[in-house]
Amino acid sequence: MQDDESSLRRRFRDVITSEEQLRTVLGAPTDRAVAKIVRVIDEHARRFIAHAPFVFVASAGADGMLDVSPKGDPAGFVKVLDERTLAIPDRPGNRRLDTFRNVLSNPNVGLIFVIPGVTYTLRVSGRALIVRDAELREAMAVNRKLPEHILVIEISHVLSHCPKCMVRSGLWQPEAWPDTSNVPSFAEMLVAHGKLAETVEEMQTIIDTGNRDRLY
């Protein structure tokens, strides 16, 4: 890792190495930006989470390598257990267990909640635990199918993130969306990156079957 970092630095001439250098250019945050952090899931955060069908979960392993995993379900799938605790059900996926393996060695996680059409996001940081409590699993079942595991998070802080990135990207404005005709399909990327024996068409059939039959 150190060699990779040194190699990257050698490619550039003007590298920032301290917060002081950053502040010299960007200045200090506004009082509003500093004051917006809260230490509990208050009514405002609770309402946002209840309407969010999508959340990104960031975690890091013991080696410091980071991972970000998207999680999605009908709005409100992340449950607020109390003002300091969230629960995220685990649905069938690729079984890589990237987030879970990271949490086993480093419980610190970061979340970004996203609501379609809403131009700001909600950020949550805390410490996670993987649980299989029967009552909680039953409460988070869909179509009578219980999640095998639940990621429970004790939050340390919550803050809203300003809309500028959403506005600049035009994320919720269809007229601003790029032409995606040249974007590789998921099947194409899997076959190429995994050097798989399946054809793209065969892989697409596998994906379609999973999306139809293995959501829960």
mmCIF file of C-alpha atoms in Angstrom:
data_model
loop_
_atom_site.group_PDB
_atom_site.id
_atom_site.type_symbol
_atom_site.label_atom_id
_atom_site.label_comp_id
_atom_site.label_asym_id
_atom_site.label_seq_id
_atom_site.Cartn_x
_atom_site.Cartn_y
_atom_site.Cartn_z
ATOM 1 C CA MET A 1 0.000 0.000 0.000
ATOM 2 C CA GLN A 2 2.801 2.429 0.899
ATOM 3 C CA ASP A 3 4.586 1.762 -2.396
ATOM 4 C CA ASP A 4 1.362 2.399 -4.313
ATOM 5 C CA GLU A 5 0.876 5.709 -2.487
ATOM 6 C CA SER A 6 4.444 6.782 -3.206
ATOM 7 C CA SER A 7 4.033 5.879 -6.864
ATOM 8 C CA LEU A 8 0.862 7.959 -7.073
ATOM 9 C CA ARG A 9 2.514 10.973 -5.445
ATOM 10 C CA ARG A 10 5.387 10.876 -7.905
ATOM 11 C CA ARG A 11 2.954 11.442 -10.750
ATOM 12 C CA PHE A 12 1.931 14.896 -9.477
ATOM 13 C CA ARG A 13 3.837 18.048 -8.558
ATOM 14 C CA ASP A 14 1.508 19.962 -6.223
ATOM 15 C CA VAL A 15 0.234 17.489 -3.620
ATOM 16 C CA ILE A 16 -1.818 18.592 -0.596
ATOM 17 C CA THR A 17 -0.586 16.965 2.625
ATOM 18 C CA SER A 18 -2.287 18.934 5.430
ATOM 19 C CA GLU A 19 -5.626 20.435 6.399
ATOM 20 C CA GLU A 20 -3.866 23.793 6.738
ATOM 21 C CA GLN A 21 -3.090 23.735 3.014
ATOM 22 C CA LEU A 22 -6.721 22.955 2.257
ATOM 23 C CA ARG A 23 -8.006 25.744 4.492
ATOM 24 C CA THR A 24 -5.652 28.254 2.870
ATOM 25 C CA VAL A 25 -7.507 27.743 -0.397
ATOM 26 C CA LEU A 26 -11.027 26.836 0.736
ATOM 27 C CA GLY A 27 -11.371 28.671 4.030
ATOM 28 C CA ALA A 28 -13.325 27.612 7.112
ATOM 29 C CA PRO A 29 -16.785 26.018 7.079
ATOM 30 C CA THR A 30 -19.754 28.225 7.873
ATOM 31 C CA ASP A 31 -21.279 28.131 11.334
ATOM 32 C CA ARG A 32 -24.341 26.486 9.771
ATOM 33 C CA ALA A 33 -22.247 23.672 8.285
ATOM 34 C CA VAL A 34 -20.602 22.987 11.650
ATOM 35 C CA ALA A 35 -23.821 23.189 13.670
ATOM 36 C CA LYS A 36 -25.905 20.835 11.494
ATOM 37 C CA ILE A 37 -24.474 17.647 13.059
ATOM 38 C CA VAL A 38 -26.767 15.933 15.575
ATOM 39 C CA ARG A 39 -25.999 12.937 17.787
ATOM 40 C CA VAL A 40 -29.387 11.238 17.649
ATOM 41 C CA ILE A 41 -31.932 10.210 15.035
ATOM 42 C CA ASP A 42 -34.341 13.076 15.609
ATOM 43 C CA GLU A 43 -37.789 13.484 14.049
ATOM 44 C CA HIS A 44 -36.383 15.097 10.886
ATOM 45 C CA ALA A 45 -33.861 12.308 10.283
ATOM 46 C CA ARG A 46 -36.467 9.688 11.144
ATOM 47 C CA ARG A 47 -38.850 11.053 8.493
ATOM 48 C CA PHE A 48 -36.102 11.124 5.870
ATOM 49 C CA ILE A 49 -35.074 7.521 6.584
ATOM 50 C CA ALA A 50 -38.724 6.415 6.449
ATOM 51 C CA HIS A 51 -38.965 7.695 2.860
ATOM 52 C CA ALA A 52 -35.595 6.400 1.627
ATOM 53 C CA PRO A 53 -35.604 3.283 -0.604
ATOM 54 C CA PHE A 54 -31.837 3.388 -1.106
ATOM 55 C CA VAL A 55 -28.760 3.676 1.092
ATOM 56 C CA PHE A 56 -25.024 3.411 0.494
ATOM 57 C CA VAL A 57 -23.056 1.636 3.231
ATOM 58 C CA ALA A 58 -19.337 2.419 3.518
ATOM 59 C CA SER A 59 -17.064 0.160 5.554
ATOM 60 C CA ALA A 60 -13.366 -0.593 5.942
ATOM 61 C CA GLY A 61 -11.499 -3.805 6.637
ATOM 62 C CA ALA A 62 -8.691 -4.379 9.099
ATOM 63 C CA ASP A 63 -6.231 -3.475 6.332
ATOM 64 C CA GLY A 64 -7.861 -0.058 5.886
ATOM 65 C CA MET A 65 -9.200 -0.789 2.412
ATOM 66 C CA LEU A 66 -12.596 0.815 1.905
ATOM 67 C CA ASP A 67 -15.769 -0.541 0.330
ATOM 68 C CA VAL A 68 -19.126 1.037 -0.499
ATOM 69 C CA SER A 69 -22.148 -1.213 -0.934
ATOM 70 C CA PRO A 70 -25.587 -0.090 -2.173
ATOM 71 C CA LYS A 71 -28.699 -1.381 -0.412
ATOM 72 C CA GLY A 72 -32.228 -0.983 -1.757
ATOM 73 C CA ASP A 73 -35.759 -2.049 -0.862
ATOM 74 C CA PRO A 74 -39.177 -0.383 -0.606
ATOM 75 C CA ALA A 75 -39.031 2.994 1.141
ATOM 76 C CA GLY A 76 -38.617 2.672 4.884
ATOM 77 C CA PHE A 77 -36.806 -0.661 4.789
ATOM 78 C CA VAL A 78 -34.152 0.698 7.155
ATOM 79 C CA LYS A 79 -35.795 0.637 10.570
ATOM 80 C CA VAL A 80 -35.204 3.148 13.340
ATOM 81 C CA LEU A 81 -35.141 1.028 16.502
ATOM 82 C CA ASP A 82 -34.589 4.017 18.780
ATOM 83 C CA GLU A 83 -32.941 7.432 18.608
ATOM 84 C CA ARG A 84 -29.466 5.883 18.514
ATOM 85 C CA THR A 85 -30.022 2.632 16.594
ATOM 86 C CA LEU A 86 -30.777 1.644 12.984
ATOM 87 C CA ALA A 87 -31.361 -1.795 11.456
ATOM 88 C CA ILE A 88 -30.690 -2.741 7.819
ATOM 89 C CA PRO A 89 -31.958 -6.131 6.568
ATOM 90 C CA ASP A 90 -29.666 -8.221 4.385
ATOM 91 C CA ARG A 91 -31.356 -9.496 1.230
ATOM 92 C CA PRO A 92 -30.103 -12.223 -1.160
ATOM 93 C CA GLY A 93 -27.100 -11.038 -3.149
ATOM 94 C CA ASN A 94 -23.774 -12.234 -4.480
ATOM 95 C CA ARG A 95 -22.588 -13.637 -1.132
ATOM 96 C CA ARG A 96 -19.284 -11.759 -1.301
ATOM 97 C CA LEU A 97 -20.044 -10.444 2.211
ATOM 98 C CA ASP A 98 -17.815 -7.402 1.670
ATOM 99 C CA THR A 99 -19.577 -5.231 4.252
ATOM 100 C CA PHE A 100 -20.074 -8.043 6.762
ATOM 101 C CA ARG A 101 -16.446 -9.184 6.579
ATOM 102 C CA ASN A 102 -15.293 -5.614 7.092
ATOM 103 C CA VAL A 103 -17.600 -5.077 10.082
ATOM 104 C CA LEU A 104 -16.277 -8.219 11.768
ATOM 105 C CA SER A 105 -12.831 -6.611 11.965
ATOM 106 C CA ASN A 106 -13.737 -2.905 11.931
ATOM 107 C CA PRO A 107 -17.268 -1.919 13.048
ATOM 108 C CA ASN A 108 -17.119 1.693 11.841
ATOM 109 C CA VAL A 109 -19.535 2.429 8.990
ATOM 110 C CA GLY A 110 -20.912 5.415 7.100
ATOM 111 C CA LEU A 111 -24.311 5.655 5.404
ATOM 112 C CA ILE A 112 -25.797 7.942 2.765
ATOM 113 C CA PHE A 113 -29.586 7.788 2.427
ATOM 114 C CA VAL A 114 -31.095 8.761 -0.938
ATOM 115 C CA ILE A 115 -34.714 9.568 -1.826
ATOM 116 C CA PRO A 116 -35.610 9.782 -5.541
ATOM 117 C CA GLY A 117 -36.480 13.348 -6.482
ATOM 118 C CA VAL A 118 -35.072 14.840 -3.264
ATOM 119 C CA THR A 119 -31.951 16.890 -3.918
ATOM 120 C CA TYR A 120 -30.240 16.524 -0.556
ATOM 121 C CA THR A 121 -29.075 13.374 1.212
ATOM 122 C CA LEU A 122 -28.750 12.219 4.810
ATOM 123 C CA ARG A 123 -25.405 11.055 6.163
ATOM 124 C CA VAL A 124 -25.112 8.777 9.184
ATOM 125 C CA SER A 125 -21.975 7.432 10.865
ATOM 126 C CA GLY A 126 -21.698 4.835 13.593
ATOM 127 C CA ARG A 127 -20.602 1.380 14.684
ATOM 128 C CA ALA A 128 -22.198 -1.764 13.287
ATOM 129 C CA LEU A 129 -23.008 -5.234 14.550
ATOM 130 C CA ILE A 130 -24.311 -8.267 12.611
ATOM 131 C CA VAL A 131 -27.256 -9.957 14.353
ATOM 132 C CA ARG A 132 -29.762 -12.777 13.812
ATOM 133 C CA ASP A 133 -32.335 -11.980 16.509
ATOM 134 C CA ALA A 134 -35.511 -13.852 15.527
ATOM 135 C CA GLU A 135 -38.020 -11.122 16.414
ATOM 136 C CA LEU A 136 -36.124 -8.488 14.458
ATOM 137 C CA ARG A 137 -35.731 -10.767 11.445
ATOM 138 C CA GLU A 138 -39.459 -11.518 11.506
ATOM 139 C CA ALA A 139 -40.270 -7.803 11.685
ATOM 140 C CA MET A 140 -38.198 -7.180 8.543
ATOM 141 C CA ALA A 141 -39.553 -10.068 6.467
ATOM 142 C CA VAL A 142 -40.836 -9.487 2.923
ATOM 143 C CA ASN A 143 -43.180 -11.969 1.247
ATOM 144 C CA ARG A 144 -42.763 -14.159 4.355
ATOM 145 C CA LYS A 145 -39.045 -14.414 3.664
ATOM 146 C CA LEU A 146 -36.859 -13.414 6.589
ATOM 147 C CA PRO A 147 -33.477 -11.762 6.143
ATOM 148 C CA GLU A 148 -30.741 -14.122 7.288
ATOM 149 C CA HIS A 149 -28.798 -11.324 8.978
ATOM 150 C CA ILE A 150 -29.403 -7.742 10.008
ATOM 151 C CA LEU A 151 -26.838 -4.964 10.224
ATOM 152 C CA VAL A 152 -27.555 -3.000 13.413
ATOM 153 C CA ILE A 153 -25.883 0.394 13.695
ATOM 154 C CA GLU A 154 -25.369 2.478 16.823
ATOM 155 C CA ILE A 155 -25.106 5.978 15.412
ATOM 156 C CA SER A 156 -22.486 8.522 16.426
ATOM 157 C CA HIS A 157 -23.677 11.439 14.307
ATOM 158 C CA VAL A 158 -26.217 12.434 11.665
ATOM 159 C CA LEU A 159 -26.133 15.317 9.203
ATOM 160 C CA SER A 160 -27.913 16.476 6.079
ATOM 161 C CA HIS A 161 -25.767 16.962 2.969
ATOM 162 C CA CYS A 162 -26.390 20.006 0.772
ATOM 163 C CA PRO A 163 -28.069 19.626 -2.662
ATOM 164 C CA LYS A 164 -25.273 21.083 -4.819
ATOM 165 C CA CYS A 165 -23.948 17.724 -6.077
ATOM 166 C CA MET A 166 -27.462 16.610 -7.041
ATOM 167 C CA VAL A 167 -28.170 19.912 -8.773
ATOM 168 C CA ARG A 168 -24.872 19.888 -10.674
ATOM 169 C CA SER A 169 -25.336 16.286 -11.809
ATOM 170 C CA GLY A 170 -28.975 16.679 -12.829
ATOM 171 C CA LEU A 171 -29.504 13.304 -11.193
ATOM 172 C CA TRP A 172 -33.283 13.623 -10.942
ATOM 173 C CA GLN A 173 -33.743 15.525 -14.219
ATOM 174 C CA PRO A 174 -34.333 13.080 -17.115
ATOM 175 C CA GLU A 175 -33.512 15.742 -19.682
ATOM 176 C CA ALA A 176 -29.999 15.974 -18.178
ATOM 177 C CA TRP A 177 -29.329 12.238 -18.213
ATOM 178 C CA PRO A 178 -26.509 11.068 -20.523
ATOM 179 C CA ASP A 179 -27.015 8.767 -23.488
ATOM 180 C CA THR A 180 -26.400 5.262 -22.107
ATOM 181 C CA SER A 181 -26.468 3.363 -25.396
ATOM 182 C CA ASN A 182 -22.707 2.812 -25.188
ATOM 183 C CA VAL A 183 -22.655 1.724 -21.529
ATOM 184 C CA PRO A 184 -21.795 -1.987 -21.187
ATOM 185 C CA SER A 185 -24.520 -4.167 -19.732
ATOM 186 C CA PHE A 186 -24.032 -5.814 -16.347
ATOM 187 C CA ALA A 187 -23.757 -9.140 -18.171
ATOM 188 C CA GLU A 188 -21.030 -7.821 -20.485
ATOM 189 C CA MET A 189 -19.020 -6.494 -17.571
ATOM 190 C CA LEU A 190 -19.323 -9.709 -15.552
ATOM 191 C CA VAL A 191 -18.216 -11.877 -18.466
ATOM 192 C CA ALA A 192 -15.281 -9.588 -19.302
ATOM 193 C CA HIS A 193 -14.016 -8.939 -15.778
ATOM 194 C CA GLY A 194 -14.544 -12.495 -14.556
ATOM 195 C CA LYS A 195 -13.265 -14.089 -17.772
ATOM 196 C CA LEU A 196 -16.343 -16.304 -17.574
ATOM 197 C CA ALA A 197 -17.125 -19.252 -19.813
ATOM 198 C CA GLU A 198 -20.740 -18.114 -20.246
ATOM 199 C CA THR A 199 -21.719 -15.961 -23.187
ATOM 200 C CA VAL A 200 -23.137 -12.495 -22.552
ATOM 201 C CA GLU A 201 -26.571 -13.803 -23.538
ATOM 202 C CA GLU A 202 -26.330 -16.724 -21.107
ATOM 203 C CA MET A 203 -25.190 -14.419 -18.327
ATOM 204 C CA GLN A 204 -28.049 -12.017 -19.051
ATOM 205 C CA THR A 205 -30.504 -14.897 -18.633
ATOM 206 C CA ILE A 206 -28.936 -15.765 -15.265
ATOM 207 C CA ILE A 207 -29.218 -12.123 -14.163
ATOM 208 C CA ASP A 208 -32.829 -11.818 -15.305
ATOM 209 C CA THR A 209 -33.761 -15.033 -13.491
ATOM 210 C CA GLY A 210 -32.138 -13.810 -10.277
ATOM 211 C CA ASN A 211 -33.882 -10.438 -10.523
ATOM 212 C CA ARG A 212 -37.196 -12.226 -10.949
ATOM 213 C CA ASP A 213 -36.871 -15.117 -8.493
ATOM 214 C CA ARG A 214 -34.253 -14.184 -5.877
ATOM 215 C CA LEU A 215 -35.067 -10.688 -4.653
ATOM 216 C CA TYR A 216 -36.063 -12.030 -1.205
#
